[in-house]
Coordinates of C-alpha atoms in Angstrom, one line a residue:
M1 CA 46.2 90.9 112.3
N2 CA 48.5 89.1 109.8
N3 CA 52.1 89.7 110.9
K4 CA 53.6 87.7 108.1
S5 CA 56.3 89.6 106.3
R6 CA 56.5 90.2 102.6
R7 CA 59.7 88.3 102.5
D8 CA 57.9 85.3 104.0
F9 CA 55.2 85.6 101.3
L10 CA 57.8 85.7 98.5
V11 CA 59.7 82.7 99.8
K12 CA 56.7 80.5 100.5
T13 CA 55.0 81.5 97.2
G14 CA 58.2 80.9 95.4
Y15 CA 58.6 77.4 96.7
G16 CA 55.0 76.7 95.9
L17 CA 55.8 77.6 92.3
G18 CA 58.8 75.5 92.2
G19 CA 60.1 78.9 91.1
L20 CA 63.1 79.0 93.4
A21 CA 65.1 77.9 90.5
V22 CA 66.9 80.9 91.8
S23 CA 68.2 78.6 94.5
G24 CA 69.9 76.6 91.8
F25 CA 71.6 79.7 90.6
L26 CA 73.5 79.6 93.8
P27 CA 73.6 76.2 95.5
G28 CA 72.7 77.0 99.1
G29 CA 71.8 80.6 98.5
G30 CA 69.9 81.7 95.5
V31 CA 70.9 84.4 93.0
I32 CA 71.5 87.0 95.7
A33 CA 75.3 87.5 96.2
S34 CA 75.8 90.4 98.5
A35 CA 74.2 93.5 100.0
F36 CA 74.6 96.6 97.8
A37 CA 74.9 100.1 99.1
D38 CA 72.7 102.9 97.8
D39 CA 74.0 104.2 94.5
P40 CA 72.5 106.6 92.0
A41 CA 73.5 104.3 89.1
L42 CA 70.8 101.9 90.2
Q43 CA 68.1 104.6 89.5
A44 CA 68.7 104.1 85.9
L45 CA 68.1 100.3 86.2
A46 CA 64.8 100.7 87.9
G47 CA 62.1 99.6 85.5
A48 CA 64.6 98.7 82.8
N49 CA 66.0 95.3 81.9
P50 CA 69.6 95.2 83.3
L51 CA 70.5 92.3 81.0
A52 CA 69.5 94.0 77.8
P53 CA 72.3 93.9 75.2
K54 CA 74.7 96.8 75.3
A55 CA 77.3 98.0 72.8
P56 CA 81.0 97.4 73.5
H57 CA 83.4 100.3 73.5
F58 CA 84.9 99.3 70.1
A59 CA 84.6 96.5 67.6
P60 CA 85.2 93.2 69.4
K61 CA 87.4 90.3 68.2
A62 CA 85.5 87.8 70.4
K63 CA 81.9 87.3 71.3
T64 CA 82.3 84.7 74.0
V65 CA 84.9 83.6 76.5
I66 CA 85.4 80.0 77.6
W67 CA 87.5 80.3 80.8
L68 CA 89.2 77.0 81.6
H69 CA 90.3 77.0 85.3
M70 CA 92.7 74.2 86.2
S71 CA 91.7 73.8 89.8
G72 CA 94.5 72.9 92.2
A73 CA 97.2 74.5 90.1
P74 CA 99.1 72.2 87.7
S75 CA 102.9 72.3 87.3
T76 CA 103.4 74.0 84.0
L77 CA 107.0 73.1 84.3
D78 CA 105.9 69.5 83.5
L79 CA 103.4 70.5 80.8
Y80 CA 104.7 73.4 78.7
D81 CA 107.8 75.0 80.2
Y82 CA 110.8 72.7 79.2
K83 CA 113.8 73.4 81.4
P84 CA 116.9 71.3 80.5
Q85 CA 118.8 72.9 83.3
L86 CA 116.3 71.6 85.8
V87 CA 116.7 68.1 84.5
K88 CA 120.5 68.4 84.8
Q89 CA 120.4 69.8 88.4
A90 CA 117.6 67.6 89.7
G91 CA 118.5 66.2 93.2
T92 CA 120.7 69.2 94.1
G93 CA 119.9 72.3 96.1
I94 CA 118.7 75.5 94.3
P95 CA 121.3 78.3 94.0
A96 CA 120.4 81.2 96.2
S97 CA 120.5 83.6 93.2
F98 CA 117.2 82.1 91.9
L99 CA 115.4 83.0 95.1
Q100 CA 116.4 86.7 95.2
G101 CA 113.4 89.0 95.6
I102 CA 110.8 86.4 96.6
K103 CA 109.5 85.1 99.9
T104 CA 109.2 81.3 99.9
S105 CA 106.9 81.0 102.9
T106 CA 104.9 78.1 101.5
Q107 CA 104.3 74.8 103.1
G108 CA 107.3 72.6 102.3
G109 CA 110.2 75.1 102.4
V110 CA 112.9 75.1 99.7
T111 CA 114.3 71.6 99.2
K112 CA 116.1 69.8 96.4
L113 CA 115.2 70.3 92.8
I114 CA 113.0 67.7 91.2
A115 CA 112.4 66.8 87.5
T116 CA 109.7 64.5 86.3
K117 CA 110.4 61.8 83.8
R118 CA 108.9 63.5 80.8
D119 CA 109.6 63.2 77.1
W120 CA 109.7 66.7 75.6
K121 CA 109.1 67.6 72.0
Q122 CA 108.5 70.7 69.9
H123 CA 105.3 70.9 67.9
G124 CA 103.9 72.9 65.0
Q125 CA 105.5 75.7 63.0
S126 CA 105.8 77.6 66.3
G127 CA 108.0 75.0 67.8
A128 CA 106.1 75.1 71.1
W129 CA 107.3 72.6 73.7
F130 CA 104.9 70.1 75.1
S131 CA 105.6 67.1 77.4
D132 CA 104.2 63.7 76.7
W133 CA 101.4 64.3 79.2
L134 CA 99.6 66.4 76.6
P135 CA 99.8 64.6 73.2
N136 CA 96.4 65.7 71.9
L137 CA 96.8 69.4 72.9
A138 CA 100.2 69.4 71.4
E139 CA 98.6 69.0 68.0
H140 CA 97.1 72.5 68.5
A141 CA 100.4 74.2 69.2
D142 CA 99.9 76.7 66.4
D143 CA 96.5 77.7 67.7
L144 CA 97.8 78.7 71.2
A145 CA 99.3 82.0 72.4
F146 CA 101.4 81.2 75.5
I147 CA 101.9 83.5 78.5
K148 CA 105.0 82.0 80.1
S149 CA 105.6 84.8 82.6
S150 CA 102.4 84.7 84.6
V151 CA 102.6 86.0 88.1
T152 CA 100.1 86.5 91.0
V153 CA 99.9 87.4 94.6
G154 CA 99.6 84.9 97.4
A155 CA 100.4 81.2 97.5
T156 CA 97.2 79.8 99.1
H157 CA 94.5 78.4 96.9
D158 CA 91.5 80.4 98.2
I159 CA 93.3 83.7 98.0
S160 CA 94.8 83.1 94.6
I161 CA 91.6 81.7 93.2
M162 CA 89.8 84.9 94.4
K163 CA 92.4 87.0 92.7
L164 CA 92.2 85.0 89.5
N165 CA 88.5 85.4 89.2
T166 CA 88.0 88.9 90.7
G167 CA 91.4 90.6 90.6
G168 CA 91.1 91.2 94.4
L169 CA 92.5 89.6 97.5
N170 CA 89.4 90.1 99.6
P171 CA 85.8 89.0 99.1
G172 CA 83.3 91.5 97.7
R173 CA 84.7 92.3 94.2
P174 CA 82.9 91.2 91.0
T175 CA 84.3 88.3 89.1
L176 CA 85.5 88.9 85.5
G177 CA 82.3 87.2 84.1
A178 CA 80.1 89.5 86.2
W179 CA 81.9 92.5 84.7
V180 CA 81.4 91.1 81.2
Q181 CA 77.7 90.6 81.9
Y182 CA 77.3 94.1 83.3
A183 CA 79.1 95.7 80.4
L184 CA 77.5 93.7 77.5
G185 CA 74.2 92.4 78.9
S186 CA 72.8 89.1 77.5
A187 CA 72.8 88.0 73.9
N188 CA 70.2 85.4 74.6
P189 CA 67.2 86.4 76.9
N190 CA 66.4 82.7 77.6
L191 CA 69.8 81.8 79.1
P192 CA 72.1 83.5 81.6
A193 CA 74.9 85.5 80.0
Y194 CA 77.4 84.1 82.6
V195 CA 77.4 80.3 83.3
V196 CA 79.7 78.3 85.5
L197 CA 80.3 74.5 84.8
Y198 CA 81.9 72.0 87.2
N199 CA 82.0 68.3 87.3
D200 CA 81.7 67.5 91.0
K201 CA 78.7 67.0 93.3
R202 CA 80.0 69.9 95.5
E203 CA 80.8 73.5 94.5
P204 CA 84.4 74.2 93.5
R205 CA 86.9 75.4 96.1
G206 CA 85.9 78.9 97.2
G207 CA 82.2 78.4 96.3
V208 CA 80.3 81.5 95.2
T209 CA 83.4 83.7 95.3
N210 CA 84.2 82.0 92.0
W211 CA 81.3 83.7 90.3
E212 CA 79.9 86.4 92.6
S213 CA 78.8 89.9 91.4
G214 CA 80.4 91.7 94.4
F215 CA 79.3 95.3 94.5
L216 CA 77.7 95.1 91.1
P217 CA 73.9 94.6 91.2
A218 CA 73.2 91.0 92.1
V219 CA 71.6 90.2 88.7
Y220 CA 75.1 90.1 87.2
Q221 CA 76.2 87.1 89.2
G222 CA 77.1 83.9 87.4
T223 CA 74.7 81.0 87.2
P224 CA 76.3 77.6 88.1
F225 CA 75.1 74.6 86.2
R226 CA 75.3 71.3 88.0
P227 CA 76.4 68.1 86.2
G228 CA 73.7 65.9 84.8
N229 CA 70.5 66.5 82.8
S230 CA 69.0 68.9 85.4
P231 CA 71.5 71.7 85.5
I232 CA 69.5 74.0 87.9
L233 CA 67.7 72.9 91.1
H234 CA 64.0 73.4 91.3
L235 CA 63.8 74.6 87.7
N236 CA 60.9 72.4 86.6
N237 CA 57.3 72.9 87.9
P238 CA 56.2 70.8 90.8
E239 CA 53.9 67.9 90.1
Y240 CA 50.3 68.8 89.3
L241 CA 51.2 72.5 88.7
A242 CA 50.0 73.6 85.2
N243 CA 52.2 76.0 83.2
A244 CA 49.3 78.5 83.1
E245 CA 49.0 78.5 86.9
K246 CA 52.7 79.1 87.1
R247 CA 52.5 82.0 84.7
H248 CA 49.6 83.6 86.7
A249 CA 51.6 83.2 90.0
L250 CA 54.7 84.8 88.4
D251 CA 52.7 87.7 87.1
L252 CA 51.3 88.3 90.6
L253 CA 54.8 88.2 92.1
K254 CA 56.1 90.5 89.4
Q255 CA 53.4 93.0 90.0
I256 CA 54.1 93.0 93.8
N257 CA 57.8 93.2 93.2
Q258 CA 57.4 96.1 90.8
T259 CA 55.2 98.0 93.3
H260 CA 57.7 97.4 96.0
A261 CA 60.7 98.3 93.7
S262 CA 59.1 101.7 92.9
N263 CA 59.5 102.6 96.6
Y264 CA 63.0 101.1 96.9
P265 CA 64.8 101.6 93.5
T266 CA 68.2 100.9 94.9
D267 CA 67.3 97.4 96.1
S268 CA 69.4 95.4 93.6
E269 CA 68.7 92.1 95.3
L270 CA 64.9 92.5 94.8
Q271 CA 65.5 93.4 91.2
A272 CA 67.8 90.4 90.8
R273 CA 65.2 88.1 92.3
T274 CA 62.4 89.4 90.1
E275 CA 64.6 88.9 87.0
S276 CA 65.7 85.5 88.1
Y277 CA 62.1 84.3 88.4
E278 CA 61.4 85.4 84.9
L279 CA 64.6 83.9 83.6
A280 CA 63.9 80.6 85.4
Y281 CA 60.5 80.4 83.7
R282 CA 62.1 80.9 80.3
M283 CA 64.9 78.5 81.1
Q284 CA 62.6 75.6 81.8
E285 CA 62.9 74.7 78.1
T286 CA 66.1 76.4 77.0
A287 CA 68.5 75.3 79.8
P288 CA 68.0 71.5 79.5
E289 CA 68.2 71.7 75.8
A290 CA 71.4 73.8 75.9
V291 CA 73.2 71.1 77.9
D292 CA 71.6 68.1 76.2
F293 CA 74.2 66.6 73.9
S294 CA 72.2 63.4 73.1
K295 CA 71.6 64.6 69.5
E296 CA 75.3 65.3 69.0
S297 CA 77.0 62.9 66.6
E298 CA 78.9 59.9 67.9
A299 CA 82.0 61.4 66.2
T300 CA 81.6 64.6 68.1
K301 CA 81.1 62.8 71.4
A302 CA 84.3 60.8 70.7
L303 CA 86.1 64.0 69.8
Y304 CA 85.5 65.2 73.4
G305 CA 86.4 61.9 74.9
L306 CA 82.8 60.9 75.9
N307 CA 83.6 57.3 74.9
D308 CA 86.2 57.0 77.7
E309 CA 85.4 56.7 81.4
I310 CA 88.4 58.9 82.3
T311 CA 87.7 61.8 79.9
R312 CA 83.9 61.7 79.9
P313 CA 83.1 64.0 82.9
Y314 CA 85.3 66.8 81.7
G315 CA 84.5 66.2 78.1
E316 CA 80.8 66.6 78.9
L317 CA 81.5 70.0 80.4
L318 CA 83.4 71.2 77.4
L319 CA 80.8 70.0 74.9
R320 CA 78.2 71.9 77.0
A321 CA 80.5 74.9 76.9
R322 CA 80.5 74.8 73.1
R323 CA 76.7 74.4 73.0
L324 CA 76.3 77.4 75.4
T325 CA 78.7 79.4 73.2
E326 CA 76.5 78.7 70.1
R327 CA 73.5 79.9 72.0
G328 CA 74.9 83.3 72.9
V329 CA 76.2 82.8 76.4
R330 CA 78.9 85.4 76.8
F331 CA 81.1 83.9 79.5
V332 CA 81.4 80.2 80.3
Q333 CA 83.6 79.4 83.2
V334 CA 84.7 75.7 83.4
V335 CA 86.3 74.5 86.6
S336 CA 88.3 71.2 86.3
G337 CA 88.2 68.8 89.2
P338 CA 87.7 67.7 91.9
T339 CA 87.0 64.2 90.4
D340 CA 86.1 60.8 91.8
I341 CA 89.9 60.3 92.3
K342 CA 90.4 59.9 96.0
G343 CA 92.9 61.5 98.4
D344 CA 95.5 64.0 97.3
S345 CA 94.8 63.5 93.6
R346 CA 91.3 64.9 93.6
D347 CA 92.7 67.9 91.7
W348 CA 96.0 69.2 90.4
D349 CA 97.4 70.1 93.8
A350 CA 100.3 67.7 93.7
H351 CA 102.2 68.2 96.9
Q352 CA 102.9 64.5 96.8
N353 CA 103.5 62.0 94.0
I354 CA 103.3 64.4 91.1
E355 CA 103.9 61.6 88.6
D356 CA 100.7 59.8 89.6
N357 CA 98.7 63.0 90.1
H358 CA 99.6 64.8 86.9
S359 CA 99.4 61.7 84.7
K360 CA 95.8 61.3 85.7
H361 CA 94.7 64.9 85.5
S362 CA 96.6 65.4 82.2
K363 CA 94.7 62.5 80.7
I364 CA 91.4 63.9 82.1
I365 CA 91.7 67.3 80.3
D366 CA 94.1 66.7 77.3
K367 CA 91.7 65.1 74.8
P368 CA 88.6 67.1 75.8
I369 CA 90.4 70.5 75.4
A370 CA 91.9 69.4 72.1
G371 CA 88.5 68.3 71.0
L372 CA 87.0 71.7 72.0
L373 CA 89.5 73.6 70.0
K374 CA 89.1 71.3 67.0
D375 CA 85.3 71.5 67.2
L376 CA 85.2 75.3 67.5
K377 CA 87.6 75.6 64.6
A378 CA 85.5 73.2 62.4
K379 CA 82.3 75.1 63.2
G380 CA 83.9 78.5 62.4
L381 CA 83.5 79.5 66.1
L382 CA 87.1 79.7 67.2
D383 CA 87.7 83.1 65.6
E384 CA 85.0 84.6 67.8
T385 CA 85.5 82.5 70.9
L386 CA 88.3 83.3 73.3
V387 CA 89.5 80.2 75.1
V388 CA 91.6 80.9 78.2
W389 CA 93.6 78.1 80.0
T390 CA 94.4 79.4 83.5
S391 CA 95.2 78.5 87.0
E392 CA 95.5 80.2 90.4
F393 CA 99.4 79.8 90.3
G394 CA 102.0 77.3 89.2
R395 CA 104.4 75.0 91.0
T396 CA 108.0 75.1 92.2
P397 CA 111.0 73.3 90.6
W398 CA 111.9 72.0 94.1
S399 CA 110.2 69.1 95.7
E400 CA 107.8 68.7 98.6
S401 CA 107.6 65.4 100.4
G402 CA 110.3 64.2 98.0
D403 CA 108.0 63.6 95.0
G404 CA 105.6 66.5 94.8
R405 CA 105.8 70.3 94.1
D406 CA 104.9 73.3 96.2
H407 CA 103.0 76.5 95.1
N408 CA 104.7 79.0 92.8
P409 CA 103.1 82.5 92.3
W410 CA 106.3 84.0 90.8
G411 CA 106.4 82.4 87.3
Y412 CA 104.2 80.0 85.5
T413 CA 102.4 79.4 82.1
Q414 CA 98.9 80.2 80.9
W415 CA 97.5 80.3 77.4
M416 CA 94.8 81.7 75.2
A417 CA 93.4 80.6 71.8
G418 CA 91.0 82.1 69.2
G419 CA 89.2 85.4 69.7
G420 CA 91.8 87.5 68.0
V421 CA 94.9 86.3 69.8
K422 CA 98.2 85.8 68.0
A423 CA 98.2 82.0 67.4
G424 CA 101.6 80.4 67.8
Y425 CA 103.1 83.3 69.8
T426 CA 104.9 83.0 73.2
H427 CA 105.1 85.9 75.5
G428 CA 107.8 86.0 78.2
G429 CA 109.4 83.1 80.1
T430 CA 110.9 82.0 83.3
D431 CA 114.5 81.6 84.5
E432 CA 116.5 78.5 83.7
L433 CA 115.0 76.6 86.6
G434 CA 111.4 77.9 86.3
V435 CA 111.2 79.8 89.5
Q436 CA 110.6 83.4 88.5
A437 CA 109.2 85.2 85.4
I438 CA 111.8 87.1 83.4
K439 CA 111.9 90.7 84.6
G440 CA 110.0 93.1 82.4
T441 CA 107.8 90.3 80.9
E442 CA 105.5 89.6 83.9
V443 CA 101.8 89.2 83.3
D444 CA 99.6 89.6 86.4
T445 CA 96.0 88.7 86.7
Y446 CA 95.1 92.3 86.1
D447 CA 96.8 92.2 82.7
L448 CA 95.1 89.0 81.7
H449 CA 91.7 90.4 82.6
A450 CA 92.5 93.7 80.7
T451 CA 93.4 91.6 77.6
V452 CA 90.3 89.4 77.8
L453 CA 88.1 92.5 78.1
N454 CA 89.9 94.1 75.2
Q455 CA 89.1 91.1 72.9
L456 CA 85.4 91.6 73.8
G457 CA 85.6 95.2 72.7
L458 CA 85.9 96.6 76.2
D459 CA 88.4 99.1 77.5
H460 CA 89.2 98.2 81.1
L461 CA 90.0 101.8 81.9
K462 CA 86.6 103.0 80.7
L463 CA 84.5 100.1 82.2
I464 CA 83.5 102.0 85.4
Y465 CA 81.0 101.4 88.1
K466 CA 80.3 103.9 90.8
Y467 CA 80.4 102.4 94.3
Q468 CA 80.4 104.3 97.6
G469 CA 81.8 107.4 95.8
R470 CA 84.6 105.5 94.1
S471 CA 84.9 104.8 90.4
E472 CA 85.6 101.0 90.4
R473 CA 86.9 99.1 87.4
P474 CA 87.7 95.4 86.8
T475 CA 91.4 95.8 87.1
V476 CA 91.3 97.9 90.3
V477 CA 94.0 100.5 89.6
Y478 CA 96.3 98.2 87.7
G479 CA 96.4 96.3 84.4
K480 CA 97.5 96.7 80.9
V481 CA 96.5 94.9 77.6
I482 CA 99.2 92.5 76.5
K483 CA 99.4 93.9 73.0
E484 CA 102.0 91.5 71.8
L485 CA 99.5 88.6 72.2
I486 CA 96.7 90.0 70.1
T487 CA 96.3 90.6 66.4

C-alpha cells in the first residue's frame, strides 16, 4: 500500500518541475502566508480566478502605487523639517513642556538637543525646505505633497514596520498591498499585482510581515523580487526539461488540485498554490523581461544613478519599479537598505554618528528618487502613479551616544507625489524642536492608508472582508482620508 500523502506528491512533483517558483515568492516559505479559517466568502472564489480585474468603488486618480519605505527610519529633522530653534538650542536640555503627553521610553533616554551641520534652503514656488543632503530631490519640491505631522504607535522597528505595512501591531493582518490586490485584482495576468523589491541578499527587517496577506486568501500576498537578473528562485525549468513536458505536468497538477478543491472550497492555501504554479509558468518570460533594463538608454540609466557605484543598487530598484508600473503591476513596494555599508550604517537607524550615516544614505536614495519622479513625469506616468515616501517613524531632536538620534513616533515627515495629490502642498507640522506633531493635524498610518486607497478609487470604509464573523477593513476601526492633500 502506498502511504505517501498528496502533499508529498505535490511537493516532489513541484520540485521536479522546477515549478516551485512559488518558493521564490516567499524566500524560505513559498506563496503560502498563513492558515485561513473557514469563511463563506471563499465559496465564491472556488472555480473563479481570484486575481481577475475588479472595478474600484469610484473613478481612481491613480492606477499604481510605488511605496518607498526608508528602512531604519531617517531623521526628517535633517532632511525636510527645518527647525531654527533646534539649531539655536543645540547642546542644551529640552524644556519639559515639549515632552508633555508622551512616553520617552526609548533606548537612550532624553539627553541634550543636537543639530546637524546642514545648509538649509527653500525650493520651488512652494518654498519647501530641504537640507543639502537632498539636492536632487529638492528640484522636485513642487511635485511633492508633504505630511509633516505623521505619527505612529510604538518605537521599535519591528512593531512600527508592521503597523506601517498592515495598520496593526500584531502579526496576521494583511498588508496594504494585499488589500489593493484583493480589491482590484491584477491588471496583467502574467505578473503579480503586488511586487516587493529590495537590494540586499537577505529579506528586509521583519521578513514576510512586510508583504503578507494575513487573513485574506493567501493568493493576495506580495511577491518579493530578489536583486539580479533572476528575480524569483526556481522560476526557470530544470535542465533537460522541455517546455511541453512542463506544461503537461502542470495540467496534471491543476486537474488534481481542482478535484481536491471541489471537496475543500475554503482551502485558500491550495487555491493560492494552484494559481502560483500557473503564474510562475507565465512569468518565465515576463518576469525577467520586466526587470531587465539592459535596453534602457544610457541617459535613462544615468538619470537613476546607475553610472555611480553608490547609487546603482537603489537606482536599479527604482528603474525596475518604473518598468513594473508600465506593465500594470498595481503595488510596488521598494525597501531601501540594508546596503553593503558595514556596522551601524547598514540602514537609516542612526543611533550613532548621524552625520556619517545620513550623508551616505541620503546620497544612496537622493538621485534615484529624483530620477524616478523625472522619468515618470516625462513618460506621462506620474499623474496615474502615486509615489509614497515613508518610514516606520522619525528621529528625536535630542542625541543618543552624543552624535546620533533616537526613535520618534510622535512627529515626523512623509510625502506623496503624483496620483492626484496636491503638489507643492504641506499638511501639518511639528513643534519648534521637532518633537511632536501639532495637535489637530496628526496623520496616523490609518489615515495614510485611507488616502492611498482613496486615490486608487477605493473607499476604506467599504473595503470589507468577512473574517471569523467580523467585518474587517484595511484601517481597522480608524482612518480618514486627508482631503487637504488631494485634488
